[in-house]
Structure formats: C-alpha cells, structure tokens
XYZ file of C-alpha atoms in Angstrom:
244
model
C 70.536 82.340 135.415
C 70.371 86.128 135.246
C 67.130 86.391 133.297
C 63.561 85.353 134.041
C 61.120 84.627 131.228
C 57.863 86.139 132.445
C 54.164 86.507 131.629
C 51.502 88.879 132.932
C 48.004 87.432 133.350
C 45.658 90.237 134.364
C 42.189 91.228 133.132
C 42.640 95.007 133.461
C 44.507 96.553 130.533
C 45.678 99.556 132.568
C 47.106 97.298 135.283
C 48.957 95.220 132.678
C 50.434 98.366 131.146
C 51.573 99.771 134.489
C 53.193 96.501 135.562
C 54.892 96.010 132.198
C 56.320 99.542 132.381
C 57.577 98.999 135.937
C 59.245 95.737 134.956
C 60.919 97.335 131.955
C 62.187 100.277 133.994
C 63.128 98.682 137.319
C 63.615 94.922 136.791
C 66.325 94.276 134.205
C 66.270 90.528 134.885
C 62.719 90.211 133.512
C 62.171 89.260 129.872
C 58.447 89.784 129.321
C 57.216 87.298 126.713
C 53.501 88.042 126.690
C 50.329 89.244 128.380
C 46.907 87.647 128.812
C 43.578 89.001 130.014
C 41.927 85.742 131.109
C 42.606 82.151 132.119
C 42.220 80.662 128.635
C 44.694 83.076 127.067
C 47.010 82.625 130.024
C 47.103 78.841 129.685
C 47.916 79.167 125.981
C 50.837 81.486 126.731
C 52.138 79.185 129.484
C 52.096 76.235 127.095
C 53.800 78.248 124.366
C 56.524 80.017 126.337
C 57.211 77.776 129.362
C 57.910 80.789 131.599
C 60.032 80.999 134.721
C 57.665 83.468 136.366
C 54.036 84.591 136.103
C 52.575 87.797 137.460
C 49.015 86.740 138.186
C 45.900 88.643 139.204
C 43.593 86.757 141.581
C 40.170 87.791 140.307
C 39.553 87.369 136.578
C 36.549 86.668 134.337
C 35.353 83.046 134.376
C 37.531 81.950 137.280
C 40.443 83.063 139.421
C 44.171 82.546 139.799
C 43.779 79.304 141.723
C 41.650 77.847 138.916
C 44.426 78.600 136.451
C 47.139 77.095 138.639
C 45.073 73.948 139.163
C 45.063 73.459 135.384
C 48.877 73.329 135.343
C 49.580 70.485 137.806
C 53.235 69.960 136.849
C 54.284 73.589 136.730
C 57.892 74.609 137.222
C 57.333 78.371 137.102
C 57.046 80.621 140.138
C 54.065 82.903 140.736
C 53.819 86.452 142.009
C 50.228 87.430 142.793
C 49.317 91.031 142.014
C 45.896 91.959 143.348
C 43.736 94.518 145.092
C 42.262 91.844 147.391
C 44.179 90.943 150.537
C 41.852 88.127 151.681
C 43.702 85.665 149.434
C 47.149 86.388 150.823
C 47.461 83.499 153.268
C 46.140 80.881 150.848
C 48.387 82.196 148.089
C 51.576 82.173 150.134
C 50.877 78.814 151.735
C 50.046 77.020 148.532
C 51.027 78.761 145.342
C 52.832 82.076 145.401
C 56.462 83.043 145.859
C 55.280 86.577 146.618
C 52.094 88.586 147.048
C 51.884 92.198 145.859
C 49.026 94.545 146.611
C 47.746 97.155 144.166
C 48.754 99.886 143.700
C 52.140 98.273 143.225
C 54.976 99.447 145.424
C 58.108 99.551 143.248
C 60.453 98.526 146.070
C 58.252 95.506 146.837
C 58.139 94.596 143.138
C 61.924 94.647 142.918
C 62.151 92.586 146.097
C 59.691 90.029 144.720
C 61.551 89.646 141.417
C 64.913 89.334 143.188
C 63.464 86.636 145.439
C 62.276 84.544 142.486
C 65.562 85.079 140.650
C 67.423 83.740 143.687
C 65.173 80.661 143.793
C 65.831 79.905 140.125
C 69.559 80.486 140.462
C 69.768 78.120 143.421
C 67.662 75.455 141.675
C 69.778 75.622 138.526
C 73.033 75.538 140.477
C 71.947 72.378 142.297
C 70.681 70.493 139.241
C 72.799 67.454 138.452
C 74.868 67.894 141.597
C 75.504 65.514 144.461
C 73.739 67.361 147.245
C 75.368 67.755 150.604
C 73.751 69.571 153.488
C 76.028 72.408 154.626
C 75.230 71.833 158.270
C 75.924 68.094 158.384
C 74.082 65.522 160.469
C 71.784 66.588 163.280
C 73.438 65.437 166.504
C 72.006 66.120 169.925
C 69.021 65.301 172.085
C 65.634 66.858 172.727
C 63.123 66.230 175.492
C 59.539 65.494 174.458
C 56.955 66.327 177.160
C 54.525 63.601 178.145
C 51.768 63.378 180.743
C 53.925 61.488 183.230
C 57.264 63.183 182.478
C 59.259 63.434 179.284
C 60.886 61.282 176.631
C 64.394 61.892 175.322
C 64.952 61.644 171.567
C 68.082 61.806 169.462
C 67.541 64.803 167.191
C 69.004 62.885 164.260
C 66.270 60.234 164.549
C 63.580 62.777 163.649
C 62.643 62.744 159.960
C 60.141 65.596 160.124
C 57.549 67.282 162.299
C 54.005 67.987 161.152
C 51.608 70.582 162.558
C 48.272 69.333 163.900
C 46.539 72.453 165.229
C 48.119 73.058 168.659
C 49.812 69.649 168.545
C 52.800 68.361 166.602
C 53.331 64.916 165.106
C 56.991 63.865 165.300
C 57.887 61.248 162.681
C 60.631 58.755 163.456
C 61.707 55.762 161.371
C 59.011 53.350 162.562
C 56.557 55.468 164.537
C 55.179 58.903 165.192
C 54.713 60.727 168.477
C 51.919 63.223 169.122
C 53.057 66.090 171.364
C 50.963 68.874 172.889
C 53.269 71.597 171.548
C 52.940 73.723 168.411
C 55.181 73.318 165.382
C 56.522 76.796 166.124
C 57.764 75.463 169.463
C 59.798 72.733 167.743
C 61.024 75.132 165.068
C 62.560 77.221 167.851
C 63.740 74.224 169.910
C 65.542 72.755 166.884
C 66.882 76.057 165.556
C 70.488 75.064 166.330
C 70.139 71.931 164.187
C 69.671 71.454 160.415
C 65.870 71.559 160.432
C 64.086 73.727 157.868
C 60.527 75.036 157.995
C 59.461 74.229 154.424
C 55.717 74.772 154.783
C 53.209 76.011 157.346
C 52.703 72.334 158.251
C 56.214 70.864 157.988
C 59.573 71.138 159.722
C 62.033 68.785 158.044
C 65.404 67.266 158.954
C 67.491 68.518 156.039
C 69.918 65.634 156.420
C 67.144 63.215 155.405
C 66.303 65.026 152.145
C 67.253 62.878 149.142
C 65.320 64.600 146.350
C 63.924 68.005 145.481
C 61.088 68.441 142.968
C 60.300 71.736 141.239
C 56.714 70.893 140.289
C 53.736 72.811 141.683
C 54.960 74.685 144.706
C 57.805 72.213 145.001
C 58.387 69.211 147.249
C 61.100 67.166 148.907
C 61.463 63.403 149.202
C 63.011 62.068 152.406
C 65.171 58.971 152.845
C 62.147 57.044 154.133
C 60.260 57.759 150.901
C 57.925 60.380 152.357
C 57.217 63.345 150.048
C 56.415 66.717 151.617
C 55.247 69.957 150.009
C 57.495 73.006 149.984
C 55.841 76.423 150.000
C 57.232 78.744 147.347
C 57.887 81.324 150.053
C 60.086 78.775 151.882
C 62.159 77.499 148.942
C 65.162 79.726 149.494
C 65.277 78.747 153.161
C 65.529 75.090 152.162
C 67.851 75.463 149.183
C 70.285 77.553 151.237
C 71.116 74.413 153.259
C 72.715 72.745 150.234
C 75.931 73.300 148.339
C-alpha cells in the first residue's frame, strides 16, 4: 500500500482548506476523498468511502471526536487528531489516535504523522493471510519477582502479559496472576532483552503468545490463552515490527 484514502472532519472551513492544501502539497500518499464539517456528515462519508485515515478535529458542533469514534465501533481506519486543544492529547493517544497534531499545523509533524499511519497500513497488509512468526523467537530466561519475604523466580516464557495497576503490576501466568509492587515501566525495562512489547499504557505482552491481531477500533491482540488485549494506535508499529 502506497496510498491512503483519507477524510477531513473539521468544523472550521479555513482549517479544512489549509489542511487539504498541505496534504496535496506535502503528502503524496494521501488521496483525499471528502470533507465534513460535523459528526453527521462525517459518519456519512465514513460509511460511503471506507477510509484508511481520518483527520479529525476534537471539538465540533453537537459533539466531539470521541462521540464520532464511539459511533463506529468496528472501525479499521486510523485517526490523526488535529486540534487547538492540548487537554485531549493523552486520552486521544491512549485510546483512539495514531497521532495528535496541534494547530497551527507544523508541516514536518504532519508529514511524520502521515508516514507513521502509512507504515501501520503497510505492515498490516503485508501480514494479512500470512503465518505469523515472531522475529525474536521464544522468550527464554528467568526474572526475579520481589516479595515481602524475599523473591520468586519465574521463567520469562511463562509470562503471558503484564498489566498496570497504578504503582503495581499484575503478572499473568497460565493458571494464576501475581501482584507485584513495581510499576509496568519497571517490567518493560527488565524484560527489554526479551520479546515483550508495550502495546498499551496498561499492557506489556509476550509476543510469542500472540495468536491473532484485530484491526478494529484501536486494534487488539488475542493471546494463546484466549485473552484479548487492546493495542493503542500509537503502539501498533512497535508490535507489528516483531512479526515477519
């Protein structure tokens, strides 16, 4: 895939015009199929064109960007938020957006955002219908888990995933979970030499246990034990890079 079918959903006509001109001039991979000024028009265009990418303003009449995304539960498109409000950045990146651009738009950041989404789509398409194999192989090694009276030793390969719980981490094994008084960031660093991918603010997953990847919403993975975990759009390339 060298082309992205795109839509602009933005209530300000001037902002739509500026973005469309930037895309035409600086982003040759974008094929702009339409523009909308509100949620209703945007949903109609999404249904009609089935885009790969949407440039979406946060604040619009009669709702916001999150309201629109909630109305498309099985979406396969990526989203780049373009807004003058930075208070939505964390929620957007954690839940919906592949990228977050502030107005006035920086052209270099726009190009970077489009290239990022193009890479996601190229990786997804390349992996479709393939027998997936993790590049890094099976996780082999041991890790010590601190406990009140000492520490427990785990085989790294026995860990399916780790889940953040404030300043604690839940470590999920085949038949049990262990609560540890360490942050998920701690385990991300401790397991950095093994095939573990941070796929979400809340999840660190053993890539060798991934048996399915879903495009819908922000994306998700299914592990060999049947557990399905969300993948943040901003983390997709990190995950997909593990597979060939």
